[in-house]
CSV table of C-alpha atoms in Angstrom, one decimal:
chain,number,residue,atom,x,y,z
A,1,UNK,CA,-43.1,93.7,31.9
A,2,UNK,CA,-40.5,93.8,29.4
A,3,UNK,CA,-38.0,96.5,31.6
A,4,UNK,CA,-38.6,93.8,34.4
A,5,UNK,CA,-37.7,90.8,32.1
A,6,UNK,CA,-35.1,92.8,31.1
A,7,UNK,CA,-33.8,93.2,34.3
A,8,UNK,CA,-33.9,89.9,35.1
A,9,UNK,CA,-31.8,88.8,31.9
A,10,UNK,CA,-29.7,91.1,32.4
A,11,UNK,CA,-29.1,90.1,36.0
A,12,UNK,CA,-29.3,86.0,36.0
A,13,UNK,CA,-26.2,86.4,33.8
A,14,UNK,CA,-24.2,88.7,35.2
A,15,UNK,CA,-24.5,86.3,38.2
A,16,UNK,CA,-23.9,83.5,35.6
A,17,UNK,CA,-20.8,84.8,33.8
A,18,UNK,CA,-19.5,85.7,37.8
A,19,UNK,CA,-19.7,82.7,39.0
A,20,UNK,CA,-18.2,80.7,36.1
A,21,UNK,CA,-15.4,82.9,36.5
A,22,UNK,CA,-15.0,82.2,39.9
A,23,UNK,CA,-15.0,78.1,39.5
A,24,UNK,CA,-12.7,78.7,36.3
A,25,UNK,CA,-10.1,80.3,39.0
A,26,UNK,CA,-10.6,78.1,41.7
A,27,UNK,CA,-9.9,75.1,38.8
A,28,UNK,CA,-6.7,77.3,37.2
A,29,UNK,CA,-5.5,77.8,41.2
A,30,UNK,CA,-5.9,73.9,41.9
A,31,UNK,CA,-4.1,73.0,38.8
A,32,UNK,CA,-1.4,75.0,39.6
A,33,UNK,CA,-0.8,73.2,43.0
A,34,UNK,CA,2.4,71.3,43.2
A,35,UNK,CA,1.8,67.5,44.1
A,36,UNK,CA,4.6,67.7,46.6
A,37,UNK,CA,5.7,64.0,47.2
A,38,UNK,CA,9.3,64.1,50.1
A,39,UNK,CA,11.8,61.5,50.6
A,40,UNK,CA,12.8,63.6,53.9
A,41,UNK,CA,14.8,61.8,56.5
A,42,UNK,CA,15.8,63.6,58.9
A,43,UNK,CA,13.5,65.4,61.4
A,44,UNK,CA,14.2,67.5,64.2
A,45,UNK,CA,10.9,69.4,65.1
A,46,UNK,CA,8.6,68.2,67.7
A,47,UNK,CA,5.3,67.9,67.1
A,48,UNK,CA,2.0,68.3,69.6
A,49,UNK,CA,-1.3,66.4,68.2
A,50,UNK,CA,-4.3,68.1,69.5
A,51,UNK,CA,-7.5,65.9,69.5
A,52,UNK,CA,-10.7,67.6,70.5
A,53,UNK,CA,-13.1,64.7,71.4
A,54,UNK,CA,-17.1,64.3,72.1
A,55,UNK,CA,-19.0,61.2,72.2
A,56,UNK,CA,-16.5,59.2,69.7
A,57,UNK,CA,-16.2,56.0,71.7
A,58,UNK,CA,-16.6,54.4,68.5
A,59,UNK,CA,-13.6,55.7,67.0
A,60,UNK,CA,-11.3,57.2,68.9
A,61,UNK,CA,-9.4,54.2,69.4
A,62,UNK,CA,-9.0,53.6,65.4
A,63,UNK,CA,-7.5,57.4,65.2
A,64,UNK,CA,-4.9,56.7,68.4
A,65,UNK,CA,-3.8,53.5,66.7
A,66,UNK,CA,-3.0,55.3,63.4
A,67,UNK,CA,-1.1,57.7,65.8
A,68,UNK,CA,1.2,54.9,67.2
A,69,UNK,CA,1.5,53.5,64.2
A,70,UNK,CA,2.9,56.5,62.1
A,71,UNK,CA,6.3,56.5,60.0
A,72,UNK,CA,7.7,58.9,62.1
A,73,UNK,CA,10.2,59.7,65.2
A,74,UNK,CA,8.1,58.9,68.4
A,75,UNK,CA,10.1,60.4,70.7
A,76,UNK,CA,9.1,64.1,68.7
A,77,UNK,CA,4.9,63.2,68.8
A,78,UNK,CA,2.6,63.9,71.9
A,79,UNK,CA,-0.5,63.6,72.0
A,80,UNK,CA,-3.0,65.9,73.9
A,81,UNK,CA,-6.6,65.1,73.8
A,82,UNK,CA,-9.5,66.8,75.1
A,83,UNK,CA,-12.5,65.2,76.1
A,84,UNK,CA,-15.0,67.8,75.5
A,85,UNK,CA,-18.0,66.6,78.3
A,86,UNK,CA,-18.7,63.3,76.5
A,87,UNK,CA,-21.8,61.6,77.1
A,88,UNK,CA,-20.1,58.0,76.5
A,89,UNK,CA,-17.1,56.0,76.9
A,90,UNK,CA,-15.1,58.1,75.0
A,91,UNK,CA,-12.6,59.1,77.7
A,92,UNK,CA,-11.8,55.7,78.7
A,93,UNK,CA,-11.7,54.1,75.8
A,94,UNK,CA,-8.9,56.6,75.0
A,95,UNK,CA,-7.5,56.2,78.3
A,96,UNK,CA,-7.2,52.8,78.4
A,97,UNK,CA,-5.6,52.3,75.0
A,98,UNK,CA,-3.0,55.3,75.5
A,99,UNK,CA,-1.7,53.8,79.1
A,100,UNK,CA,-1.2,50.6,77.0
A,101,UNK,CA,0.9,51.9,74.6
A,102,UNK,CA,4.9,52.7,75.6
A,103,UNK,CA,5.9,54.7,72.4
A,104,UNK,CA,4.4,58.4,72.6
A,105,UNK,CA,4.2,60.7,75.2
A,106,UNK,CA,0.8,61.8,75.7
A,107,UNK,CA,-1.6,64.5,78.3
A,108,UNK,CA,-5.3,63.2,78.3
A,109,UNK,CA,-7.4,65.7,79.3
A,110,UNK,CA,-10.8,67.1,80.1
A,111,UNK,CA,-12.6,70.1,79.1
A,112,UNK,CA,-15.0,70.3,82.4
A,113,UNK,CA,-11.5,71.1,84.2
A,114,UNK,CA,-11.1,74.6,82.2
A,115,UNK,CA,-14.3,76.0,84.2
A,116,UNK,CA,-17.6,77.0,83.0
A,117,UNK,CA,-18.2,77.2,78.8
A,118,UNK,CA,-21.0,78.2,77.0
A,119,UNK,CA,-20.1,78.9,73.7
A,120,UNK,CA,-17.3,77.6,71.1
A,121,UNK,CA,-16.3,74.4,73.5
A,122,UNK,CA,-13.6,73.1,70.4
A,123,UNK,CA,-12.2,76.7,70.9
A,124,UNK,CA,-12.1,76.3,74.5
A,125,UNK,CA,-10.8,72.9,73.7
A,126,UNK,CA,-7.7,73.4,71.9
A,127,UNK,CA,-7.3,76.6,73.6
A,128,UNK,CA,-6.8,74.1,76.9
A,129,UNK,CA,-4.4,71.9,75.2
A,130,UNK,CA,-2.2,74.5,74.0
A,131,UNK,CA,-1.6,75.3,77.8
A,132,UNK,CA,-0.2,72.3,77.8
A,133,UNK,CA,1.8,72.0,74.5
A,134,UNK,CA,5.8,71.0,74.4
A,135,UNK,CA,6.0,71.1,70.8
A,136,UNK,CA,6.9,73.7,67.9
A,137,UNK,CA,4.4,72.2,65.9
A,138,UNK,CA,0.9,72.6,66.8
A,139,UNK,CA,-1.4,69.9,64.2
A,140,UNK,CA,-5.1,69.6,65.0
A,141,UNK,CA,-7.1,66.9,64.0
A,142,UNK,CA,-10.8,65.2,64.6
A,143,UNK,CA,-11.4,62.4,66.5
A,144,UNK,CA,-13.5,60.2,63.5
A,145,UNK,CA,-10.5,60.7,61.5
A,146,UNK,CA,-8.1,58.1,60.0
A,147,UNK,CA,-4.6,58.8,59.1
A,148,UNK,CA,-2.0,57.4,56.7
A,149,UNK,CA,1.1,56.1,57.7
A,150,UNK,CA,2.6,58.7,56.5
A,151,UNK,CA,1.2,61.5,57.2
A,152,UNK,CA,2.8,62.9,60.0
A,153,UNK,CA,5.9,62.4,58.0
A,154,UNK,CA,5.1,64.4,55.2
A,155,UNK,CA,3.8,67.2,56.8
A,156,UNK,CA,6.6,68.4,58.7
A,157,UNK,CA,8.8,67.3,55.9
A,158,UNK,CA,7.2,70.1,54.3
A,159,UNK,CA,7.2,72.2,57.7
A,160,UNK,CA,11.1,71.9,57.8
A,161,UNK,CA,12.0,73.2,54.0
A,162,UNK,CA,9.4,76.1,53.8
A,163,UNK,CA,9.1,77.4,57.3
A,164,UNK,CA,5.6,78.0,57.1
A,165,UNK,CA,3.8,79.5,59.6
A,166,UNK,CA,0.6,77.4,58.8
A,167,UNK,CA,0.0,74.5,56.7
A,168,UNK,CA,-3.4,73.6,55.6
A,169,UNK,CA,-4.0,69.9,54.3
A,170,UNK,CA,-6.9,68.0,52.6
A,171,UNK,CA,-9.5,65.8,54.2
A,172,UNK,CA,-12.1,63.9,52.3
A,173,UNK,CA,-15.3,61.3,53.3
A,174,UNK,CA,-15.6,57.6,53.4
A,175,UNK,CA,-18.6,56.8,51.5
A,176,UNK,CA,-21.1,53.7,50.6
A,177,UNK,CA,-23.2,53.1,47.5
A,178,UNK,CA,-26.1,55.3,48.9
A,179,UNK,CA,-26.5,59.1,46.8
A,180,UNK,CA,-26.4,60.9,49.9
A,181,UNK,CA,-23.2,59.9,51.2
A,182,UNK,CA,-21.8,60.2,48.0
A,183,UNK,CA,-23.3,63.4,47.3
A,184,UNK,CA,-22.1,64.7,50.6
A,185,UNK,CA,-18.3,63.0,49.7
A,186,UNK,CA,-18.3,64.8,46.0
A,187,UNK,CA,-19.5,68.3,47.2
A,188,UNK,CA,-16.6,67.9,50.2
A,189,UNK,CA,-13.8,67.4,47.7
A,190,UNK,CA,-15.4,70.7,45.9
A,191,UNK,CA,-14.8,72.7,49.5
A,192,UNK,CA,-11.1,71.3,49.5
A,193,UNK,CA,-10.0,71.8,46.2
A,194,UNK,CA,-11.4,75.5,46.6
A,195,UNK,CA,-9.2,75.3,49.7
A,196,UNK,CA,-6.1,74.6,47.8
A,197,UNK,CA,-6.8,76.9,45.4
A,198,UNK,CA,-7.4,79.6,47.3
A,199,UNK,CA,-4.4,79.6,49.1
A,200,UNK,CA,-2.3,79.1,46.3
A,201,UNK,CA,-3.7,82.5,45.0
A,202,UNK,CA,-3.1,83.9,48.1
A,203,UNK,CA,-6.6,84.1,49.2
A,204,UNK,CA,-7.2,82.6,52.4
A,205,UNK,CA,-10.7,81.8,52.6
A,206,UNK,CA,-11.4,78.4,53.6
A,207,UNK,CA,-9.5,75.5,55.5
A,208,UNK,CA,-10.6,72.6,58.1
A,209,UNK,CA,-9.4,71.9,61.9
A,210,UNK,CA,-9.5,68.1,60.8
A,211,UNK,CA,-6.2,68.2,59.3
A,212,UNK,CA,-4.8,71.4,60.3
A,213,UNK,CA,-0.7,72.5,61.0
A,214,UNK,CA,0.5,75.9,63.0
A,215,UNK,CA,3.8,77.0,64.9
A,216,UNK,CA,2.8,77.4,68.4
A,217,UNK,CA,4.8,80.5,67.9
A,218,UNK,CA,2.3,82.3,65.4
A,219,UNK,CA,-0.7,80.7,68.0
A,220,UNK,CA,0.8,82.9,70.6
A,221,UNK,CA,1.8,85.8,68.5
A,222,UNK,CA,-1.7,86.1,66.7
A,223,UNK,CA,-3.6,85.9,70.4
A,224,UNK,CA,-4.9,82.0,69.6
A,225,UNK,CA,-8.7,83.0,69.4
A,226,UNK,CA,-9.1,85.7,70.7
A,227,UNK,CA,-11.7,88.5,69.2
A,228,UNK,CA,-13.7,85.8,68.0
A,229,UNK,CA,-13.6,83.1,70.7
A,230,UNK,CA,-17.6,83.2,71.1
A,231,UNK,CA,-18.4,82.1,67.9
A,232,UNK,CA,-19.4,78.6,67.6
A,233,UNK,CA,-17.6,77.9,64.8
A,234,UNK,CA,-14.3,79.2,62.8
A,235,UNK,CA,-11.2,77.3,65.1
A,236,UNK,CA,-9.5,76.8,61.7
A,237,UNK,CA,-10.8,79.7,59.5
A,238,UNK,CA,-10.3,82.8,61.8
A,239,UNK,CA,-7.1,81.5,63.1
A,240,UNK,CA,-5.9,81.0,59.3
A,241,UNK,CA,-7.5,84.7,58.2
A,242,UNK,CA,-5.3,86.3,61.4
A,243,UNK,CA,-1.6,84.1,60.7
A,244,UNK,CA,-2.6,85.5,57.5
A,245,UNK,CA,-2.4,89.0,58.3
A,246,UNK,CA,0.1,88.8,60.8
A,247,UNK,CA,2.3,86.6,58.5
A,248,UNK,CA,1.9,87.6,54.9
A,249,UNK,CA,2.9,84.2,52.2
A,250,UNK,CA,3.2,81.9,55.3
A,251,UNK,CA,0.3,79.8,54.6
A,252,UNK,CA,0.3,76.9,52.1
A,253,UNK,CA,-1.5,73.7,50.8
A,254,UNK,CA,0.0,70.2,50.9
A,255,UNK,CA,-1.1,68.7,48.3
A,256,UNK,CA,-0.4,65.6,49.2
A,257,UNK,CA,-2.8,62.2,49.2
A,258,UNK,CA,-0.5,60.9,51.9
A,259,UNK,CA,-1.2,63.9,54.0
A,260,UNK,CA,-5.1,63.4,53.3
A,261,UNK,CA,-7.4,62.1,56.3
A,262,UNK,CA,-10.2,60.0,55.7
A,263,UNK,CA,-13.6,61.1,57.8
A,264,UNK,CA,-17.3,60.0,57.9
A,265,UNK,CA,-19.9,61.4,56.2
A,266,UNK,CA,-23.5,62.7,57.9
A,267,UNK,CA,-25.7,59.6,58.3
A,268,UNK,CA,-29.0,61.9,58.4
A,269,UNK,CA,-30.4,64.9,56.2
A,270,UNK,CA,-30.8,66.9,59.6
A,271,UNK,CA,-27.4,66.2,60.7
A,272,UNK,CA,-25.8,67.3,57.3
A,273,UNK,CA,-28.0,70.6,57.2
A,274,UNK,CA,-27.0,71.4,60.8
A,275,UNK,CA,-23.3,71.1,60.0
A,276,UNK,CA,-23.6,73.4,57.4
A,277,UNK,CA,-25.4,75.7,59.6
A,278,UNK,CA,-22.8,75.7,61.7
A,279,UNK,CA,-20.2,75.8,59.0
A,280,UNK,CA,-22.4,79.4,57.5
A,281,UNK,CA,-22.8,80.7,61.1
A,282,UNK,CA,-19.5,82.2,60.8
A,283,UNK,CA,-20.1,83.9,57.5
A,284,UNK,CA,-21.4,86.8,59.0
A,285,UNK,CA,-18.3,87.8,61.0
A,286,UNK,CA,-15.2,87.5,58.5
A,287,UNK,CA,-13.2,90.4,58.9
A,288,UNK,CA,-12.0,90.2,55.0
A,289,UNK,CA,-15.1,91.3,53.0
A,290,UNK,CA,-14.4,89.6,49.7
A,291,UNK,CA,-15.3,86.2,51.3
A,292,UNK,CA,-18.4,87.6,52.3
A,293,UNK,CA,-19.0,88.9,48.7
A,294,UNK,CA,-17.9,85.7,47.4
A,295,UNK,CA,-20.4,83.8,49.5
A,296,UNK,CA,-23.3,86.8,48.3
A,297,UNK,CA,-22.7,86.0,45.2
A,298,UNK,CA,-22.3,82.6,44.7
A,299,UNK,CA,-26.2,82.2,47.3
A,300,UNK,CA,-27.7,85.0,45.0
A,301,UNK,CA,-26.7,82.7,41.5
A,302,UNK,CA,-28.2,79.9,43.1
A,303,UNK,CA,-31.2,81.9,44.0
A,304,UNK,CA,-31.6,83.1,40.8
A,305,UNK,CA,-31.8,79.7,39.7
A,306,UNK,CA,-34.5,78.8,41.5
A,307,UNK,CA,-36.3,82.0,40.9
A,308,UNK,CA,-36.4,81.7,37.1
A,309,UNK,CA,-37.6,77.9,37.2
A,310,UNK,CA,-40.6,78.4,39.2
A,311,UNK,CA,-41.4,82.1,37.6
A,312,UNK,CA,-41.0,80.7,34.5
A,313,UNK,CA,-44.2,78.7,34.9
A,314,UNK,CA,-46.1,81.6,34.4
A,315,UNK,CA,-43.5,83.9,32.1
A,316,UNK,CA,-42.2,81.2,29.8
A,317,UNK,CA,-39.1,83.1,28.3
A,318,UNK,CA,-37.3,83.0,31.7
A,319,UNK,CA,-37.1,79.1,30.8
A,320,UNK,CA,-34.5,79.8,28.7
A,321,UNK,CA,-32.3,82.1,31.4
A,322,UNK,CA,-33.2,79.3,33.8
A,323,UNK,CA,-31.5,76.9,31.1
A,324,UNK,CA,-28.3,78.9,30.5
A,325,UNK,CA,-27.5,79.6,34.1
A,326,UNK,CA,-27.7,75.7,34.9
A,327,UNK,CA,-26.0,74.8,31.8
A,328,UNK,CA,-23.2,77.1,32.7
A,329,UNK,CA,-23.0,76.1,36.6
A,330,UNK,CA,-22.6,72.5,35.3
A,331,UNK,CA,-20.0,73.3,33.0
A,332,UNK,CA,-17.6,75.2,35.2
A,333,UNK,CA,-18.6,73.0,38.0
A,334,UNK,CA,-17.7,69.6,35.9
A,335,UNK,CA,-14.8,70.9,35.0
A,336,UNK,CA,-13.7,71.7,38.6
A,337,UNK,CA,-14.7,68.8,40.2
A,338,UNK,CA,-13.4,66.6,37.6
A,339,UNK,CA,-10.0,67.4,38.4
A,340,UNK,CA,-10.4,67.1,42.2
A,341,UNK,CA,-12.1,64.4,42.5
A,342,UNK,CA,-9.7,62.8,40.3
A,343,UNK,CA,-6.6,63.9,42.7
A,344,UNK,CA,-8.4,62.4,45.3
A,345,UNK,CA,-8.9,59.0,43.8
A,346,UNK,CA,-12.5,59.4,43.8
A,347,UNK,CA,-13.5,60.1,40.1
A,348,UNK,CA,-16.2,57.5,40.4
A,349,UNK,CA,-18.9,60.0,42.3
A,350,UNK,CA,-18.9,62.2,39.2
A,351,UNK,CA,-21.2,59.6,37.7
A,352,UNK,CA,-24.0,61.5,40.1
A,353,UNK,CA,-22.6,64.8,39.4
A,354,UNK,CA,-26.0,65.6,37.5
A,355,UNK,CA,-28.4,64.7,39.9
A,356,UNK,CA,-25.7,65.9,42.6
A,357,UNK,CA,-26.6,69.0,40.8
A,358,UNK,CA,-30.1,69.8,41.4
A,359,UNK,CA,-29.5,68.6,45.4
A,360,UNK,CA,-26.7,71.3,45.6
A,361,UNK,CA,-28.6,74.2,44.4
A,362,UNK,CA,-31.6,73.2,47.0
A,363,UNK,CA,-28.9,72.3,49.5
A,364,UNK,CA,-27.5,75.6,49.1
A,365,UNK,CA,-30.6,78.1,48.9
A,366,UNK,CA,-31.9,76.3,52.2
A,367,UNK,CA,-29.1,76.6,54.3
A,368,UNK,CA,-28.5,79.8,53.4
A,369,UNK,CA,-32.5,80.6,54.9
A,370,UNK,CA,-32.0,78.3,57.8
A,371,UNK,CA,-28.6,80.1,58.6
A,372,UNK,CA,-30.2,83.5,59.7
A,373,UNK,CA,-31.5,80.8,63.0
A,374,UNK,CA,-30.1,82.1,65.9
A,375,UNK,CA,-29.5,78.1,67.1
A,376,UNK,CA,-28.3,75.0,65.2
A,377,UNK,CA,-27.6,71.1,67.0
A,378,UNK,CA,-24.1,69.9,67.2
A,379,UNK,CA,-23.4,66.6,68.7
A,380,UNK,CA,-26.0,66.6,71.3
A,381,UNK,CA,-25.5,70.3,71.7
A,382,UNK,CA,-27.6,73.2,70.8
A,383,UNK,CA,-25.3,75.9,69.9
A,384,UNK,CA,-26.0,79.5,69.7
A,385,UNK,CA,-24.3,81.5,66.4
């Protein structure tokens, strides 16, 4: 018993002492992220929105608007969106409000015109679109999203002095006075300052098709999807991992809250778990192995956590392991989101951050169980991994 305690110590913190160092680099890599604010004037790339859309009748309308309505050179926007099979409204609404407008040129599409699909339909979707592009600059957003004025502006601002093959920008959640929301808008702003970091460090790991900027040059030259255009999920994160490869130092992070969109939280438990079941579907098939041994590690501290509360109610000492790994995930983890949430204006959901805690370690050893399902929901859809 005591080699098997022993073992146990020994190996809770390890995991422990990895993991902190892991947040305290993510936090050191976020910090170290230029706030990049441009007073550009003078643009001269044009620029091809992609929009992939299902069943957003509800807001499609409110993202088009903040299209129009951007501080920016129409005559260099298009617009392109996809409507993938919607059940609803969606393409007319869109329809109808794009005709009506005179400033932007725009292609509305749909996705039942690109033949048969049966996996990865916002693949196939912007894969579509970009048959269709006229612009240098590829941007892909979602249809719930909402834009600042000024978004468009900044972004290829920053496209036109670094000549970056790929720019990755921040997206964060609407959210009301309920715990879930806000639990689901504070562990969001975790995933995109880890984003930022990353990529400052030069390790490409994590970005989001919601607010998402790519030559249509490096599209082409990387083969777009291809070698992984089956797989549900992954039309931002495989993309990034190959530009990456193909284009060493090309990548960056605006860190911007101009450049920011806004999106909607999950409104149910089973609709949160299933996006993150689609989000760890992917896990299994990144060609760089450090993000899969980033991803071990961080799912075995959690499960150790777990492990050594509920064993301890039989071997009382691992109480006190139990203690020091929590103690030391909510440290680190504080620390970390204390500084994003605050660059995101949204310092007021760390006053759940300890509660937000225990959620996050269930959260995370469940969907990390669920994820070996061969199936998950998505929008009316069920998707195969």
């Amino acid at each position: 018993m005591e080699i098997l305690f022993l073992i146990i110590f020994i190996g809770s913190l390890l995991l422990a002492f990895l993991y902190a160092c892991l947040m305290i680099y993510y936090l050191i890599g976020f910090n170290q992220l230029p706030e990049v604010d441009y007073s550009h004037n003078s643009f001269s790339t044009k620029v091809s929105i992609i929009i992939p859309a299902r069943n957003e009748e509800k807001n499609i309308e409110h993202l088009l608007q903040d299209i129009i309505e951007q501080n920016f050179l129409s005559d260099l926007i298009e617009i392109i969106l996809v409507d993938d099979h919607s059940e609803d409204e969606t393409y007319q609404v869109a329809d109808r409000f794009l005709q009506q407008q005179t400033k932007i040129k725009f292609q509305l599409l749909k996705l039942s015109d690109a033949g048969k699909i049966e996996q990865a339909y916002k693949k196939k979707a912007i894969d579509f679109a970009m048959q269709k592009t006229t612009g240098k600059l590829i941007i892909t957003t979602d249809a719930d999203c909402r834009l600042h004025k000024n978004w468009l502006r900044n972004i290829v601002s920053h496209y036109e002095k670094t000549n970056h093959k790929m720019i990755a920008a921040p997206v964060k959640y609407y959210y009301d006075d309920s715990f879930f929301q806000q639990f689901q808008a504070l562990d969001f702003i975790g995933l995109m300052g880890i984003t930022g970091a990353s990529i400052k460090k030069g390790f490409y790991n994590m970005c989001n098709g919601a607010n998402l900027c790519y030559e249509k040059e490096a599209f082409i030259a990387v083969n777009g999807f291809k070698g992984n255009d089956n797989i549900s999920s992954g039309d931002d994160m495989f993309l990034m991992h190959k530009i990456a490869e193909r284009f060493p130092n090309q990548i960056s992070f605006l860190k911007n809250n101009e450049v920011c969109v806004a999106t909607h939280p999950k409104e149910s438990v089973k609709e949160f778990l299933h996006q993150r079941l689609r989000w760890t579907s992917k896990s299994t098939s990144y060609s760089d192995k450090r993000i899969t041994a980033i991803l071990v590690m961080a799912y075995l501290f959690n499960v150790s956590i777990v492990f050594n509360l509920f064993v301890a109610i039989v071997f009382h000492p691992l109480i006190y392991i139990f203690c020091i790994q929590f103690i030391s995930k909510c440290i680190v983890e504080y620390l970390f989101l204390k500084a994003t949430s605050k660059y995101f204006n949204q310092s007021e959901l760390m006053k759940i951050f300890i509660p937000a805690q225990f959620v996050h370690i269930v959260y995370i050893v469940s969907v990390g169980l669920l994820g070996q399902l061969k199936t998950f929901d998505w929008k009316g859809r069920t998707m195969k991994k």
